[in-house]
């Protein structure tokens, strides 16, 4: 129970535009038209931010498995990235799985 | 342009990615603007599935900025289905509309779908002028209601103010209206020929004196001395550069699936009903010809002292007969801006005008119209 409560889920906002251009992700916030670019590692995290996979699993599966980086460093960098992107409204963060509409996912019966 | 945008534009250019596409969903319209360059009949628009497939293909090709325009986009009953699909594919979507079909429900839906901006044509702050241009009584009031709905939902609205002889005196009023409604206002002083080449609408263009007033208004151009300065002579770097983004990182698709380098550049390069968008983009000989042209390849213009600041439109040049030639409308704008005749205008002024200086024997009828031929 305690371990589950530490899980963090991340989902892409529905109010953004995004496209990979030459390996880097280009993201625009519809709110204020601010443009961001993500490098290859950040793009891997972004693409995996489906709202249902916990951040530590995303880092494990999509960063540590693909890039030469220590897990603790990768998770710390990912936390910083998530904080930065969520502060601009590009990512939604929750301690529960997030539905595609931006809110916590409904329990399936 | 932001540094990131500049960098992404350069990357897209290097990789051959069509970063920006305007897709006209229909040429049908519920207004009949006097200056419009379109024929409003439906000659076989793409159906919903064709458009959704095209959007899939454009996303795969790397298109990021998608402008949905027309005609009037809301004349299509499947407009929201198309918009929903476009946003699911994460395009940055800009809408161009007259907005008279947008009410609270439509505004709320546009907001929910995360549209980047909505550009709305407003010709005047006075109904008698705006409605006379659109030929639809009450159209200004309806467009303004729509703007208010959209602003209520926090959307970015851009007022597009196309200037012509009918509304040239109202641009300050439109700017004030924009400030009141918290909208950015763009001013466009150029009326372009119809897509079928008909140039009669050009008679609606404002005069040189009126254009000069606009180019000397610091509220519009910023520092007037800088804006109107004669540019530095073209150097090798400038001559190696590209005329504009058309065909390089930008394209246009008509409601019938025809792909062009730009909405203002009616050079047919292929049709998405026959070939994939990306194949047309990459392999069309016409598109590649457009891509091969640098400023140094331009006849007249490459030697012109206005080249550095000229807004020459390759599409208008093409409509004038030569995509490597000048666009006389832009030469005239440069003349008003810098006071210097372009190479094209110099050549035109020095060229004898056929018919007026030919000397030949005249019959009495020609010399004196209305007189009888001698028997």
CSV table of N, CA, C and O in Angstrom, one decimal, chain B residues 205-313:
chain,number,residue,atom,x,y,z
B,205,UNK,N,-7.6,47.1,-54.9
B,205,UNK,CA,-6.4,47.4,-54.1
B,205,UNK,C,-6.4,48.9,-53.7
B,205,UNK,O,-6.8,49.8,-54.5
B,206,UNK,N,-5.9,49.2,-52.6
B,206,UNK,CA,-5.8,50.6,-52.1
B,206,UNK,C,-4.7,51.3,-53.0
B,206,UNK,O,-3.9,50.7,-53.6
B,207,UNK,N,-4.8,52.7,-52.9
B,207,UNK,CA,-3.9,53.5,-53.8
B,207,UNK,C,-2.4,53.5,-53.2
B,207,UNK,O,-2.3,53.2,-52.0
B,208,UNK,N,-1.5,53.9,-54.0
B,208,UNK,CA,-0.1,54.1,-53.5
B,208,UNK,C,-0.1,55.0,-52.3
B,208,UNK,O,0.7,54.8,-51.3
B,209,UNK,N,-0.8,56.1,-52.4
B,209,UNK,CA,-0.8,57.1,-51.3
B,209,UNK,C,-1.3,56.5,-50.0
B,209,UNK,O,-0.8,56.8,-48.9
B,210,UNK,N,-2.3,55.7,-50.2
B,210,UNK,CA,-2.9,55.1,-49.0
B,210,UNK,C,-1.9,54.0,-48.4
B,210,UNK,O,-1.8,53.9,-47.2
B,211,UNK,N,-1.3,53.3,-49.3
B,211,UNK,CA,-0.3,52.3,-48.8
B,211,UNK,C,0.9,53.1,-48.1
B,211,UNK,O,1.4,52.6,-47.1
B,212,UNK,N,1.3,54.2,-48.7
B,212,UNK,CA,2.4,55.0,-48.1
B,212,UNK,C,2.0,55.4,-46.7
B,212,UNK,O,2.9,55.4,-45.8
B,213,UNK,N,0.8,55.8,-46.5
B,213,UNK,CA,0.3,56.2,-45.2
B,213,UNK,C,0.5,55.0,-44.2
B,213,UNK,O,0.9,55.2,-43.1
B,214,UNK,N,0.1,53.8,-44.6
B,214,UNK,CA,0.2,52.7,-43.8
B,214,UNK,C,1.7,52.4,-43.5
B,214,UNK,O,2.1,52.1,-42.3
B,215,UNK,N,2.6,52.5,-44.5
B,215,UNK,CA,4.0,52.1,-44.3
B,215,UNK,C,4.7,53.2,-43.5
B,215,UNK,O,5.9,53.0,-43.1
B,216,UNK,N,4.1,54.3,-43.2
B,216,UNK,CA,4.7,55.4,-42.4
B,216,UNK,C,3.9,55.6,-41.1
B,216,UNK,O,4.1,56.6,-40.4
B,217,UNK,N,3.2,54.5,-40.7
B,217,UNK,CA,2.5,54.6,-39.5
B,217,UNK,C,3.2,53.7,-38.4
B,217,UNK,O,3.3,52.5,-38.5
B,218,UNK,N,3.9,54.4,-37.4
B,218,UNK,CA,4.7,53.6,-36.5
B,218,UNK,C,3.9,52.6,-35.7
B,218,UNK,O,4.5,51.6,-35.3
B,219,UNK,N,2.6,52.8,-35.6
B,219,UNK,CA,1.8,51.8,-34.9
B,219,UNK,C,1.7,50.5,-35.7
B,219,UNK,O,1.5,49.4,-35.1
B,220,UNK,N,1.9,50.6,-37.0
B,220,UNK,CA,1.9,49.4,-37.8
B,220,UNK,C,3.2,48.8,-38.1
B,220,UNK,O,3.4,47.6,-38.2
B,221,UNK,N,4.2,49.7,-38.3
B,221,UNK,CA,5.5,49.2,-38.8
B,221,UNK,C,6.6,49.3,-37.8
B,221,UNK,O,7.8,48.9,-38.0
B,222,UNK,N,6.4,49.9,-36.7
B,222,UNK,CA,7.4,50.2,-35.7
B,222,UNK,C,8.3,51.4,-36.1
B,222,UNK,O,7.7,52.4,-36.4
B,223,UNK,N,9.6,51.2,-36.2
B,223,UNK,CA,10.5,52.3,-36.6
B,223,UNK,C,10.3,52.5,-38.1
B,223,UNK,O,10.8,51.7,-38.9
B,224,UNK,N,9.7,53.7,-38.4
B,224,UNK,CA,9.4,54.0,-39.8
B,224,UNK,C,10.7,54.1,-40.6
B,224,UNK,O,10.8,53.6,-41.8
B,225,UNK,N,11.7,54.8,-40.0
B,225,UNK,CA,13.0,55.0,-40.8
B,225,UNK,C,13.6,53.6,-41.1
B,225,UNK,O,14.1,53.4,-42.2
B,226,UNK,N,13.6,52.7,-40.1
B,226,UNK,CA,14.2,51.4,-40.4
B,226,UNK,C,13.4,50.7,-41.4
B,226,UNK,O,13.9,50.0,-42.3
B,227,UNK,N,12.1,50.7,-41.2
B,227,UNK,CA,11.2,49.9,-42.1
B,227,UNK,C,11.3,50.4,-43.6
B,227,UNK,O,11.3,49.6,-44.5
B,228,UNK,N,11.4,51.7,-43.8
B,228,UNK,CA,11.4,52.2,-45.1
B,228,UNK,C,12.9,52.5,-45.7
B,228,UNK,O,13.0,53.0,-46.8
B,229,UNK,N,13.9,52.1,-44.9
B,229,UNK,CA,15.3,52.3,-45.4
B,229,UNK,C,15.5,51.4,-46.6
B,229,UNK,O,15.0,50.4,-46.8
B,230,UNK,N,16.4,52.0,-47.5
B,230,UNK,CA,16.8,51.2,-48.7
B,230,UNK,C,17.7,50.1,-48.2
B,230,UNK,O,18.7,50.3,-47.4
B,231,UNK,N,17.4,48.8,-48.5
B,231,UNK,CA,18.2,47.7,-47.9
B,231,UNK,C,19.7,47.7,-48.5
B,231,UNK,O,19.9,48.3,-49.6
B,232,UNK,N,20.5,47.0,-47.8
B,232,UNK,CA,21.9,46.8,-48.3
B,232,UNK,C,21.8,46.0,-49.6
B,232,UNK,O,20.9,45.2,-49.8
B,233,UNK,N,22.8,46.2,-50.4
B,233,UNK,CA,22.9,45.5,-51.7
B,233,UNK,C,23.0,44.0,-51.5
B,233,UNK,O,23.6,43.6,-50.5
B,234,UNK,N,22.3,43.2,-52.3
B,234,UNK,CA,22.4,41.8,-52.1
B,234,UNK,C,23.8,41.3,-52.2
B,234,UNK,O,24.6,41.6,-53.1
B,235,UNK,N,24.1,40.4,-51.2
B,235,UNK,CA,25.4,39.8,-51.2
B,235,UNK,C,25.3,38.3,-51.6
B,235,UNK,O,24.1,37.8,-51.8
B,236,UNK,N,26.4,37.6,-51.6
B,236,UNK,CA,26.4,36.2,-52.0
B,236,UNK,C,25.4,35.3,-51.1
B,236,UNK,O,24.7,34.5,-51.6
B,237,UNK,N,25.5,35.6,-49.8
B,237,UNK,CA,24.7,34.8,-48.9
B,237,UNK,C,23.2,35.0,-49.2
B,237,UNK,O,22.4,34.1,-49.2
B,238,UNK,N,22.8,36.3,-49.4
B,238,UNK,CA,21.4,36.6,-49.7
B,238,UNK,C,21.0,35.9,-51.0
B,238,UNK,O,19.9,35.3,-51.1
B,239,UNK,N,21.9,36.0,-52.0
B,239,UNK,CA,21.5,35.4,-53.3
B,239,UNK,C,21.4,33.9,-53.2
B,239,UNK,O,20.7,33.2,-54.1
B,240,UNK,N,22.1,33.3,-52.3
B,240,UNK,CA,22.0,31.8,-52.1
B,240,UNK,C,20.7,31.4,-51.3
B,240,UNK,O,20.4,30.2,-51.2
B,241,UNK,N,20.0,32.4,-50.7
B,241,UNK,CA,18.9,32.0,-49.8
B,241,UNK,C,17.6,31.8,-50.6
B,241,UNK,O,17.6,32.0,-51.8
B,242,UNK,N,16.6,31.3,-49.9
B,242,UNK,CA,15.4,30.9,-50.5
B,242,UNK,C,14.3,32.0,-50.6
B,242,UNK,O,14.3,32.8,-49.6
B,243,UNK,N,13.5,32.0,-51.6
B,243,UNK,CA,12.5,33.1,-51.7
B,243,UNK,C,11.5,33.1,-50.6
B,243,UNK,O,11.2,34.1,-50.0
B,244,UNK,N,11.0,31.9,-50.2
B,244,UNK,CA,10.1,31.8,-49.0
B,244,UNK,C,9.9,30.3,-48.7
B,244,UNK,O,10.5,29.5,-49.3
B,245,UNK,N,9.0,30.0,-47.7
B,245,UNK,CA,8.9,28.7,-47.3
B,245,UNK,C,8.1,27.8,-48.2
B,245,UNK,O,8.0,26.6,-48.0
B,246,UNK,N,7.4,28.4,-49.1
B,246,UNK,CA,6.5,27.6,-50.0
B,246,UNK,C,7.2,26.5,-50.7
B,246,UNK,O,8.2,26.7,-51.4
B,247,UNK,N,6.8,25.2,-50.5
B,247,UNK,CA,7.4,24.1,-51.1
B,247,UNK,C,8.7,23.6,-50.4
B,247,UNK,O,9.2,22.5,-50.7
B,248,UNK,N,9.2,24.4,-49.4
B,248,UNK,CA,10.3,24.0,-48.7
B,248,UNK,C,9.9,23.4,-47.3
B,248,UNK,O,10.3,22.3,-47.0
B,249,UNK,N,9.1,24.2,-46.6
B,249,UNK,CA,8.6,23.6,-45.3
B,249,UNK,C,7.1,23.9,-45.2
B,249,UNK,O,6.5,23.6,-44.2
B,250,UNK,N,6.5,24.4,-46.3
B,250,UNK,CA,5.1,24.7,-46.3
B,250,UNK,C,4.4,24.2,-47.5
B,250,UNK,O,5.0,24.2,-48.6
B,251,UNK,N,3.1,23.8,-47.4
B,251,UNK,CA,2.4,23.4,-48.5
B,251,UNK,C,0.9,23.8,-48.3
B,251,UNK,O,0.5,24.1,-47.2
B,252,UNK,N,0.1,23.6,-49.4
B,252,UNK,CA,-1.3,23.9,-49.3
B,252,UNK,C,-2.0,22.7,-50.0
B,252,UNK,O,-1.6,22.2,-51.0
B,253,UNK,N,-3.2,22.3,-49.4
B,253,UNK,CA,-4.0,21.3,-50.0
B,253,UNK,C,-5.4,21.9,-50.2
B,253,UNK,O,-6.0,22.4,-49.2
B,254,UNK,N,-5.9,21.7,-51.4
B,254,UNK,CA,-7.3,22.3,-51.7
B,254,UNK,C,-8.3,21.3,-51.3
B,254,UNK,O,-8.1,20.1,-51.0
B,255,UNK,N,-9.6,21.7,-51.2
B,255,UNK,CA,-10.7,20.8,-50.8
B,255,UNK,C,-10.8,19.6,-51.8
B,255,UNK,O,-11.5,18.6,-51.4
B,256,UNK,N,-10.2,19.7,-53.0
B,256,UNK,CA,-10.3,18.6,-54.0
B,256,UNK,C,-9.1,17.7,-53.9
B,256,UNK,O,-8.9,16.8,-54.7
B,257,UNK,N,-8.2,18.0,-53.0
B,257,UNK,CA,-7.0,17.1,-52.8
B,257,UNK,C,-5.8,17.5,-53.6
B,257,UNK,O,-4.8,16.8,-53.6
B,258,UNK,N,-5.9,18.6,-54.3
B,258,UNK,CA,-4.7,19.1,-55.0
B,258,UNK,C,-3.7,19.7,-54.1
B,258,UNK,O,-4.1,20.5,-53.2
B,259,UNK,N,-2.5,19.4,-54.3
B,259,UNK,CA,-1.4,19.9,-53.4
B,259,UNK,C,-0.6,21.0,-54.2
B,259,UNK,O,-0.3,20.8,-55.4
B,260,UNK,N,-0.4,22.1,-53.6
B,260,UNK,CA,0.3,23.2,-54.1
B,260,UNK,C,1.4,23.7,-53.2
B,260,UNK,O,1.3,23.4,-52.0
B,261,UNK,N,2.4,24.4,-53.6
B,261,UNK,CA,3.4,24.9,-52.7
B,261,UNK,C,2.8,25.8,-51.6
B,261,UNK,O,3.4,25.9,-50.5
B,262,UNK,N,1.8,26.6,-52.0
B,262,UNK,CA,1.2,27.6,-51.1
B,262,UNK,C,-0.2,27.9,-51.5
B,262,UNK,O,-0.5,27.7,-52.7
B,263,UNK,N,-1.0,28.4,-50.6
B,263,UNK,CA,-2.4,28.8,-51.0
B,263,UNK,C,-2.4,29.9,-52.1
B,263,UNK,O,-3.3,30.0,-52.9
B,264,UNK,N,-1.3,30.6,-52.2
B,264,UNK,CA,-1.2,31.7,-53.2
B,264,UNK,C,-0.3,31.3,-54.4
B,264,UNK,O,0.2,32.2,-55.1
B,265,UNK,N,-0.1,30.0,-54.5
B,265,UNK,CA,0.8,29.6,-55.6
B,265,UNK,C,0.2,28.4,-56.3
B,265,UNK,O,0.5,27.3,-56.0
B,266,UNK,N,-0.7,28.7,-57.3
B,266,UNK,CA,-1.5,27.7,-57.9
B,266,UNK,C,-0.8,26.8,-58.9
B,266,UNK,O,-1.3,26.6,-60.0
B,267,UNK,N,0.3,26.3,-58.5
B,267,UNK,CA,1.1,25.4,-59.4
B,267,UNK,C,0.8,23.9,-58.9
B,267,UNK,O,1.2,23.5,-57.8
B,268,UNK,N,0.0,23.2,-59.7
B,268,UNK,CA,-0.5,21.9,-59.3
B,268,UNK,C,0.7,20.9,-59.2
B,268,UNK,O,1.5,20.9,-60.2
B,269,UNK,N,0.8,20.2,-58.1
B,269,UNK,CA,2.0,19.3,-58.0
B,269,UNK,C,1.6,17.9,-57.8
B,269,UNK,O,2.4,17.0,-57.8
B,270,UNK,N,0.3,17.6,-57.7
B,270,UNK,CA,-0.3,16.3,-57.5
B,270,UNK,C,-1.5,16.3,-56.7
B,270,UNK,O,-1.9,17.3,-56.2
B,271,UNK,N,-2.2,15.1,-56.7
B,271,UNK,CA,-3.5,15.1,-56.0
B,271,UNK,C,-3.5,13.9,-55.0
B,271,UNK,O,-3.1,12.8,-55.4
B,272,UNK,N,-3.9,14.1,-53.8
B,272,UNK,CA,-3.8,13.1,-52.7
B,272,UNK,C,-4.8,11.9,-53.0
B,272,UNK,O,-4.8,10.9,-52.3
B,273,UNK,N,-5.7,12.1,-53.9
B,273,UNK,CA,-6.6,11.0,-54.3
B,273,UNK,C,-5.9,10.0,-55.2
B,273,UNK,O,-6.3,8.9,-55.4
B,274,UNK,N,-4.8,10.5,-55.8
B,274,UNK,CA,-4.0,9.6,-56.7
B,274,UNK,C,-2.7,9.1,-56.1
B,274,UNK,O,-2.2,8.1,-56.4
B,275,UNK,N,-2.1,10.0,-55.2
B,275,UNK,CA,-0.8,9.7,-54.6
B,275,UNK,C,-0.8,10.1,-53.2
B,275,UNK,O,-1.5,11.0,-52.8
B,276,UNK,N,0.1,9.5,-52.4
B,276,UNK,CA,0.2,9.8,-51.0
B,276,UNK,C,0.8,11.3,-50.9
B,276,UNK,O,1.6,11.7,-51.7
B,277,UNK,N,0.3,12.0,-49.9
B,277,UNK,CA,0.8,13.3,-49.7
B,277,UNK,C,2.3,13.4,-49.7
B,277,UNK,O,2.9,14.3,-50.3
B,278,UNK,N,3.0,12.5,-48.9
B,278,UNK,CA,4.4,12.6,-48.8
B,278,UNK,C,5.1,12.3,-50.1
B,278,UNK,O,6.2,12.9,-50.4
B,279,UNK,N,4.5,11.4,-50.9
B,279,UNK,CA,5.2,11.2,-52.3
B,279,UNK,C,5.1,12.4,-53.1
B,279,UNK,O,6.0,12.7,-53.9
B,280,UNK,N,4.0,13.1,-53.1
B,280,UNK,CA,3.8,14.4,-53.8
B,280,UNK,C,4.8,15.4,-53.3
B,280,UNK,O,5.6,16.0,-54.1
B,281,UNK,N,4.9,15.5,-52.0
B,281,UNK,CA,5.8,16.4,-51.4
B,281,UNK,C,7.2,16.2,-51.7
B,281,UNK,O,8.0,17.1,-52.1
B,282,UNK,N,7.6,14.9,-51.7
B,282,UNK,CA,9.0,14.6,-52.0
B,282,UNK,C,9.4,14.5,-53.4
B,282,UNK,O,10.5,15.0,-53.8
B,283,UNK,N,8.5,14.0,-54.2
B,283,UNK,CA,9.0,13.6,-55.6
B,283,UNK,C,8.3,14.4,-56.7
B,283,UNK,O,8.7,14.2,-57.9
B,284,UNK,N,7.3,15.2,-56.5
B,284,UNK,CA,6.7,16.0,-57.5
B,284,UNK,C,7.8,16.8,-58.3
B,284,UNK,O,8.5,17.6,-57.6
B,285,UNK,N,7.9,16.7,-59.6
B,285,UNK,CA,8.9,17.5,-60.3
B,285,UNK,C,8.6,19.0,-60.1
B,285,UNK,O,9.5,19.8,-60.0
B,286,UNK,N,7.3,19.4,-60.1
B,286,UNK,CA,6.9,20.8,-59.9
B,286,UNK,C,7.4,21.3,-58.5
B,286,UNK,O,8.0,22.4,-58.4
B,287,UNK,N,7.2,20.5,-57.5
B,287,UNK,CA,7.6,20.9,-56.2
B,287,UNK,C,9.1,21.0,-56.1
B,287,UNK,O,9.6,22.0,-55.5
B,288,UNK,N,9.8,20.1,-56.8
B,288,UNK,CA,11.2,20.2,-56.8
B,288,UNK,C,11.8,21.3,-57.6
B,288,UNK,O,12.8,21.9,-57.3
B,289,UNK,N,11.0,21.7,-58.6
B,289,UNK,CA,11.4,22.9,-59.4
B,289,UNK,C,11.4,24.1,-58.5
B,289,UNK,O,12.3,25.0,-58.5
B,290,UNK,N,10.2,24.2,-57.7
B,290,UNK,CA,10.1,25.4,-56.8
B,290,UNK,C,11.3,25.4,-55.8
B,290,UNK,O,11.9,26.5,-55.6
B,291,UNK,N,11.6,24.2,-55.4
B,291,UNK,CA,12.7,24.1,-54.3
B,291,UNK,C,14.1,24.5,-54.9
B,291,UNK,O,15.0,24.8,-54.1
B,292,UNK,N,14.2,24.4,-56.2
B,292,UNK,CA,15.5,24.6,-56.8
B,292,UNK,C,15.9,26.1,-56.9
B,292,UNK,O,17.0,26.4,-57.2
B,293,UNK,N,14.9,26.9,-56.7
B,293,UNK,CA,15.1,28.4,-57.0
B,293,UNK,C,15.6,29.1,-55.8
B,293,UNK,O,15.1,29.1,-54.7
B,294,UNK,N,16.7,29.8,-56.0
B,294,UNK,CA,17.3,30.7,-54.9
B,294,UNK,C,17.1,32.1,-55.4
B,294,UNK,O,16.7,32.4,-56.5
B,295,UNK,N,17.3,33.1,-54.5
B,295,UNK,CA,17.1,34.5,-54.9
B,295,UNK,C,18.0,34.9,-56.0
B,295,UNK,O,17.7,35.7,-56.9
B,296,UNK,N,19.2,34.2,-56.1
B,296,UNK,CA,20.1,34.5,-57.2
B,296,UNK,C,19.6,34.1,-58.5
B,296,UNK,O,20.1,34.6,-59.6
B,297,UNK,N,18.6,33.2,-58.6
B,297,UNK,CA,18.1,32.7,-59.8
B,297,UNK,C,17.0,33.6,-60.4
B,297,UNK,O,16.4,33.3,-61.5
B,298,UNK,N,16.6,34.6,-59.6
B,298,UNK,CA,15.4,35.4,-60.0
B,298,UNK,C,15.8,36.4,-61.1
B,298,UNK,O,16.7,37.2,-60.9
B,299,UNK,N,15.1,36.4,-62.2
B,299,UNK,CA,15.3,37.3,-63.2
B,299,UNK,C,14.9,38.7,-62.7
B,299,UNK,O,13.9,38.8,-62.0
B,300,UNK,N,15.6,39.7,-63.0
B,300,UNK,CA,15.3,41.1,-62.5
B,300,UNK,C,15.5,41.2,-61.0
B,300,UNK,O,16.4,42.0,-60.6
B,301,UNK,N,14.8,40.4,-60.2
B,301,UNK,CA,14.9,40.6,-58.7
B,301,UNK,C,16.3,40.5,-58.2
B,301,UNK,O,16.6,41.1,-57.2
B,302,UNK,N,17.1,39.5,-58.7
B,302,UNK,CA,18.4,39.3,-58.1
B,302,UNK,C,19.3,40.5,-58.3
B,302,UNK,O,20.3,40.6,-57.5
B,303,UNK,N,18.9,41.4,-59.2
B,303,UNK,CA,19.8,42.6,-59.4
B,303,UNK,C,19.1,43.8,-58.7
B,303,UNK,O,19.6,44.9,-58.8
B,304,UNK,N,18.0,43.6,-58.1
B,304,UNK,CA,17.2,44.7,-57.6
B,304,UNK,C,17.7,45.3,-56.3
B,304,UNK,O,17.9,44.5,-55.4
B,305,UNK,N,17.7,46.6,-56.1
B,305,UNK,CA,18.2,47.1,-54.8
B,305,UNK,C,17.2,47.0,-53.7
B,305,UNK,O,17.5,47.2,-52.6
B,306,UNK,N,16.0,46.6,-54.0
B,306,UNK,CA,15.0,46.4,-53.0
B,306,UNK,C,14.9,45.0,-52.5
B,306,UNK,O,14.2,44.7,-51.6
B,307,UNK,N,15.8,44.1,-53.0
B,307,UNK,CA,15.7,42.7,-52.7
B,307,UNK,C,15.7,42.4,-51.2
B,307,UNK,O,15.0,41.5,-50.8
B,308,UNK,N,16.5,43.1,-50.5
B,308,UNK,CA,16.7,42.8,-49.1
B,308,UNK,C,15.5,42.9,-48.2
B,308,UNK,O,15.3,42.2,-47.2
B,309,UNK,N,14.5,43.8,-48.6
B,309,UNK,CA,13.3,43.9,-47.8
B,309,UNK,C,12.1,43.6,-48.6
B,309,UNK,O,11.0,43.8,-48.0
B,310,UNK,N,12.2,43.3,-49.9
B,310,UNK,CA,11.0,43.1,-50.7
B,310,UNK,C,10.2,41.9,-50.2
B,310,UNK,O,10.8,40.9,-49.8
B,311,UNK,N,8.9,42.0,-50.2
B,311,UNK,CA,8.0,40.9,-49.8
B,311,UNK,C,7.6,40.0,-51.0
B,311,UNK,O,6.6,39.4,-51.0
B,312,UNK,N,8.4,40.0,-52.1
B,312,UNK,CA,8.1,39.3,-53.3
B,312,UNK,C,7.5,37.9,-53.0
B,312,UNK,O,8.0,37.1,-52.3
B,313,UNK,N,6.3,37.7,-53.6
B,313,UNK,CA,5.6,36.4,-53.4
B,313,UNK,C,5.8,35.6,-54.7
B,313,UNK,O,5.4,36.0,-55.8
